[in-house]
Coordinates of C-alpha atoms in Angstrom, one line a residue:
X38 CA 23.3 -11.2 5.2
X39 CA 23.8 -8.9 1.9
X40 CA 24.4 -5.8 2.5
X41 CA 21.3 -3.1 1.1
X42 CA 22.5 -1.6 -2.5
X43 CA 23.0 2.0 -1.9
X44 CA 20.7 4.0 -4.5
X45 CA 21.4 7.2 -6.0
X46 CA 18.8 10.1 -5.2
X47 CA 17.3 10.1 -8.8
X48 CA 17.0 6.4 -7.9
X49 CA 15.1 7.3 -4.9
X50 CA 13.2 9.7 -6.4
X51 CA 12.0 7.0 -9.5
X52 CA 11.3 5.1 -6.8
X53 CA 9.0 7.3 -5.1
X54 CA 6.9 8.1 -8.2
X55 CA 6.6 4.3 -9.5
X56 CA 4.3 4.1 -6.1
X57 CA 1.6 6.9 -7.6
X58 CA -0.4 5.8 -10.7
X59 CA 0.9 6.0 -13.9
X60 CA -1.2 9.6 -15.1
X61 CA 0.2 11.6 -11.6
X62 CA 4.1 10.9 -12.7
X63 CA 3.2 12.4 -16.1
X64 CA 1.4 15.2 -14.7
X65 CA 4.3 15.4 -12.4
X66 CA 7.0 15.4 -15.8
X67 CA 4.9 18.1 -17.1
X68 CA 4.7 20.3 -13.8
X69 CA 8.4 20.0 -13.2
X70 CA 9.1 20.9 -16.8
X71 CA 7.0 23.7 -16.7
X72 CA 8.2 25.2 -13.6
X73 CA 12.0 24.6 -13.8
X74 CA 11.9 25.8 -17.5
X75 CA 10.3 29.2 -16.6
X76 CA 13.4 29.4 -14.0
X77 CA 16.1 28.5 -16.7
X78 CA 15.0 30.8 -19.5
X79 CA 14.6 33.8 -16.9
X80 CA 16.7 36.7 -17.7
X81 CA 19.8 37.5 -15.3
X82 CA 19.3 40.9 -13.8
X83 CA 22.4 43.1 -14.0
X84 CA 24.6 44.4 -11.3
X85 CA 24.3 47.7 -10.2
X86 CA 26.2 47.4 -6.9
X87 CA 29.2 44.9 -6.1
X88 CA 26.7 43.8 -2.9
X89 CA 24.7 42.4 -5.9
X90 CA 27.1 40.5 -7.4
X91 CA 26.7 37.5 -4.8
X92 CA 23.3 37.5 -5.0
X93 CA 23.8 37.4 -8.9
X94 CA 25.9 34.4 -8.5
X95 CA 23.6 32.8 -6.8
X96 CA 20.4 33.7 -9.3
X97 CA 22.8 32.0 -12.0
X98 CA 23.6 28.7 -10.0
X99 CA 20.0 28.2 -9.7
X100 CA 19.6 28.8 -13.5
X101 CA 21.9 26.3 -14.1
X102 CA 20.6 23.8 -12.2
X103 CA 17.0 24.4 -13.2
X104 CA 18.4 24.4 -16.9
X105 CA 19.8 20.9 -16.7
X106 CA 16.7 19.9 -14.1
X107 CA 14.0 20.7 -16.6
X108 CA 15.1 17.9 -18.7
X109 CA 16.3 15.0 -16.2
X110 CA 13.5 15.7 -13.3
X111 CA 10.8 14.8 -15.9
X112 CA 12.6 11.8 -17.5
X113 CA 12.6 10.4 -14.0
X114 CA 9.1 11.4 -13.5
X115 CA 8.2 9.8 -16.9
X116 CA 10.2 6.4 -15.8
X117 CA 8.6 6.2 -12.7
X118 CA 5.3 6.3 -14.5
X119 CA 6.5 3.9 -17.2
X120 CA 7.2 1.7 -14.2
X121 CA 4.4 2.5 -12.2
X122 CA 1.9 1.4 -15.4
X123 CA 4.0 -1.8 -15.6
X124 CA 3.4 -2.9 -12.0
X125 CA -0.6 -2.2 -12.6
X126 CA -0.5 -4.7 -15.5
X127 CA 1.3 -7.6 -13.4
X128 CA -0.8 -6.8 -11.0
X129 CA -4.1 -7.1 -13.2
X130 CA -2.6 -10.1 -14.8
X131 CA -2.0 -11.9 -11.5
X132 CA -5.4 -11.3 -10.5
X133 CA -7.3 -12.4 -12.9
X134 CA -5.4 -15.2 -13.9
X135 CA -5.6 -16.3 -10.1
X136 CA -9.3 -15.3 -9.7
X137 CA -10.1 -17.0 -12.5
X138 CA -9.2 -20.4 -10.9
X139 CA -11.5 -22.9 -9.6
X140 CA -8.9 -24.1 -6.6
X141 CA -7.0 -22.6 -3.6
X142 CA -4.0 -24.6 -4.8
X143 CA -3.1 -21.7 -7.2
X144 CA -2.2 -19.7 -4.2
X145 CA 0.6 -22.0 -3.5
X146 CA 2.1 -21.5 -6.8
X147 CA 3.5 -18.0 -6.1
X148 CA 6.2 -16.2 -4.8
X149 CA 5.8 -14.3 -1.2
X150 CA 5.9 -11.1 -3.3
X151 CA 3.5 -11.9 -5.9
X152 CA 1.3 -13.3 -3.2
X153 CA 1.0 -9.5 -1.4
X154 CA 0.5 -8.3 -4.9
X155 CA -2.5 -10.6 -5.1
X156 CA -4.0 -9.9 -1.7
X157 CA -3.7 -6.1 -2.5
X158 CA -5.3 -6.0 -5.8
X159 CA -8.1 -8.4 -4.7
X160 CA -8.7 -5.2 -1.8
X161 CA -8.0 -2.0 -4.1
X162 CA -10.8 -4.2 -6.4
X163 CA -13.1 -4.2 -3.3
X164 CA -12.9 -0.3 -3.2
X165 CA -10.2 0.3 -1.1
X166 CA -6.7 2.8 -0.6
X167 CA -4.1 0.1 -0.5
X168 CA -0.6 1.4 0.6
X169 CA 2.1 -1.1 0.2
X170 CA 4.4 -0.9 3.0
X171 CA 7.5 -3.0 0.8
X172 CA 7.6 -5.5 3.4
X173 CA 11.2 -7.0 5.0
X174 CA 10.8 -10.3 3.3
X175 CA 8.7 -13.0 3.4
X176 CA 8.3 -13.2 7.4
X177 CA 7.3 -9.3 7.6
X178 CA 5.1 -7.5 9.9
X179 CA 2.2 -5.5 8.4
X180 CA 2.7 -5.8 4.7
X181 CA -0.8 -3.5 3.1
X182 CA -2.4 -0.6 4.8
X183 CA -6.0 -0.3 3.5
X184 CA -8.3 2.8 4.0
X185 CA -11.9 3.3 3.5
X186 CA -14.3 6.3 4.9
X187 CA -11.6 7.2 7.3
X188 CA -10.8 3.9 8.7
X189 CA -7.1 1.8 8.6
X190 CA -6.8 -1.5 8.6
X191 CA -3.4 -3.5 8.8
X192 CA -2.4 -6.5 6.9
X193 CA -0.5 -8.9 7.9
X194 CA 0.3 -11.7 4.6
X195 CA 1.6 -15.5 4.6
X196 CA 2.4 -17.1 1.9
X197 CA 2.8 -20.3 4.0
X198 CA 2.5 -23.6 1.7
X199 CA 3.4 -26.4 4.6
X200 CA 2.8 -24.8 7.9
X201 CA -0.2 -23.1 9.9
X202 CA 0.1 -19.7 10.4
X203 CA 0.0 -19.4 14.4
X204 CA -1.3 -17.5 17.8
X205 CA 2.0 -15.4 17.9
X206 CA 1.5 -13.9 13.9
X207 CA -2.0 -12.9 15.2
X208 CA -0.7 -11.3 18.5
X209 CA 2.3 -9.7 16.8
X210 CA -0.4 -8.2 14.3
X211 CA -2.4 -7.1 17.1
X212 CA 0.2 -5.3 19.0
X213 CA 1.1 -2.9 15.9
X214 CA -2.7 -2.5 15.4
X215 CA -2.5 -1.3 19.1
X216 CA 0.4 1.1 18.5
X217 CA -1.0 3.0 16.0
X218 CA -4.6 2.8 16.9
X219 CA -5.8 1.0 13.6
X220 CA -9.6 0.6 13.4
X221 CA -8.8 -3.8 12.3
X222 CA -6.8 -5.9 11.2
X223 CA -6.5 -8.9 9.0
X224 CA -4.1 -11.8 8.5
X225 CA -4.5 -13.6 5.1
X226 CA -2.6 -17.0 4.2
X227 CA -2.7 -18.9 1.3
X228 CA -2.9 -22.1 3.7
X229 CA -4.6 -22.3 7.2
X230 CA -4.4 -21.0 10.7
X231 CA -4.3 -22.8 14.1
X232 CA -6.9 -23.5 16.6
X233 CA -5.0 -21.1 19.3
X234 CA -5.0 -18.5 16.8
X235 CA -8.5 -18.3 15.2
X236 CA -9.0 -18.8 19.1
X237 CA -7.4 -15.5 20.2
X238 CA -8.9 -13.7 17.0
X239 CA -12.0 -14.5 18.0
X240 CA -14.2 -11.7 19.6
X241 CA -11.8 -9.0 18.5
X242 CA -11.5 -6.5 15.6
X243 CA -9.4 -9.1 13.9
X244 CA -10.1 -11.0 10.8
X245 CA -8.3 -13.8 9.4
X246 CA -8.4 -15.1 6.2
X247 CA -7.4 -18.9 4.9
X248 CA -7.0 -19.8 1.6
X249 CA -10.1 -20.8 0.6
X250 CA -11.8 -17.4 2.2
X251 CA -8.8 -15.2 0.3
X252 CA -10.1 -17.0 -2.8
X253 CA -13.9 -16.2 -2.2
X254 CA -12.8 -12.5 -1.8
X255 CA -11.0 -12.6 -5.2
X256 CA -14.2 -14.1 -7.1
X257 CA -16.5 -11.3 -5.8
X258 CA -14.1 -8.7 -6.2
X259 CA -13.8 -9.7 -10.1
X260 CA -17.6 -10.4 -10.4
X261 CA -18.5 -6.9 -8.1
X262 CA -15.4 -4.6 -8.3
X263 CA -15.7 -1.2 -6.5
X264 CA -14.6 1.8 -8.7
X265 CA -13.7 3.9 -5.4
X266 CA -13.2 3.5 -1.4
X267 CA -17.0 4.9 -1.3
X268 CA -19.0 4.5 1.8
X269 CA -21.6 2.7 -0.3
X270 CA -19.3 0.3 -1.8
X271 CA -20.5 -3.9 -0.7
X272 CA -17.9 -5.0 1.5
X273 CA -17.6 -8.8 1.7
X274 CA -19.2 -10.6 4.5
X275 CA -16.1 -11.7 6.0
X276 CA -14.3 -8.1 6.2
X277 CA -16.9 -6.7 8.1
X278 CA -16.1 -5.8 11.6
X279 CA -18.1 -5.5 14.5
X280 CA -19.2 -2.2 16.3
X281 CA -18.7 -0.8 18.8
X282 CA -15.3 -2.7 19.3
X283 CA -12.5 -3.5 22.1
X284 CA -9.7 -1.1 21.2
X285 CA -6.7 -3.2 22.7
X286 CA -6.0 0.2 24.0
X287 CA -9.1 0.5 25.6
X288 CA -9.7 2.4 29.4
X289 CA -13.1 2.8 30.3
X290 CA -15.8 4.4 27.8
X291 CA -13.7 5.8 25.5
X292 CA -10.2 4.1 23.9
X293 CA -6.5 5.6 23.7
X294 CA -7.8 6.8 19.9
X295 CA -10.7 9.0 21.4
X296 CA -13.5 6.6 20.0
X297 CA -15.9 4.8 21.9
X298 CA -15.4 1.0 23.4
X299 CA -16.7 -1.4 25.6
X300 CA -16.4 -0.7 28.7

């Protein structure tokens, strides 16, 4: 196995920035500019005491630093943005281009990668937070993390051309949702799932989601897109989940995450 490339911080940092939409890393550029560049051009007090002397060395290291800084923090702001807009357009362009299609079969046309792309913007369409978690590969765990009016819900992704995704992917799914108290989960493939696994799925805050149901979500979500996660917002017959429901960490009344359950 290959070894992870070691990034720089700045790298990091571009990184980190590229995952907010394009107009917060500008605001960001301008913000650190602002505030570094107010350091840098601040006059050096003088020393009236050789106790002062360190504490002017130290005034004048951060000067420096914020005199270089106001210049490189906001370029990596601004390519983080630049990067961040770039995503949004493949994103877009994968969409509707795949949306637009009459068949399932362009599912299987895609990379793992592109796939989660695809199953995220059909959901941030639908009105919700979508937090990509940058997944381990094609054979990941949870790979989005939606939110809408306070709920999260995990999603597991295969891009699985010639087998059925099975009972274990479900389970596995279900465990993490049980870790971390999620309100649901769902499992979307661009193929099909088992009998043991719509099986276990069945009856619990669990949806999964073959390819012809992923495509379904895709044409509403271009034909009825939601602006915002609002509680309003018309969420598609298949996502909805039934309440009350069995938290898998359920005892008694009330579940491990303080809401109610089946008893």
């Amino acid at each position: 196995m290959a070894r992870k490339r070691k990034t720089s911080t700045a790298e990091d940092l571009m990184d980190l920035v590229a995952m907010l939409p394009w107009w917060a890393g500008i605001a960001l550029a301008l913000t650190s500019y602002m505030v570094l560049h107010s350091i840098a051009i601040r006059p050096l007090p003088a020393a009236q005491s050789p106790q002062q002397i360190g504490q002017l060395a130290t005034t004048a290291i951060w000067q420096g630093l914020a005199t270089g800084g106001q210049y490189i923090l906001p370029l990596i702001c601004l390519a983080g943005a630049a990067i961040s807009a770039v995503r949004k357009r493949r994103r877009s362009r994968l969409f509707e281009t795949t949306s637009a299609s009459s068949s399932a079969d362009a599912l299987n046309n895609m990379s793992w990668r592109e796939f989660e792309t695809l199953v995220g913007e059909g959901f941030r369409r639908r009105g919700y937070g979508v937090k990509e978690t940058g997944g381990g590969g094609p054979d990941g765990g949870v790979d989005l993390v939606l939110s809408k009016d306070g709920e999260k819900t995990l999603v597991q992704c295969k891009q699985w051309k010639a087998f059925k995704v099975g009972v274990s992917n479900v389970r596995e799914l279900y465990g993490v949702m049980a870790a971390i108290c999620a309100a649901a989960g769902i499992v979307v493939t661009s193929g099909k799932f088992t009998q043991e696994a719509e099986a276990f799925a069945e009856g619990r805050n669990i949806r999964l989601l073959n390819g012809n149901m992923l495509m379904r979500l895709l044409r509403e979500a271009r034909s009825h897109p939601s602006a915002s996660p609002r509680p309003k917002a018309r969420i598609p017959r298949i996502l909805r989940i039934p309440w009350p429901w069995k938290c898998p960490r359920s005892d008694g009344l009330r579940d491990s995450c303080g809401r109610v359950a089946w008893a």
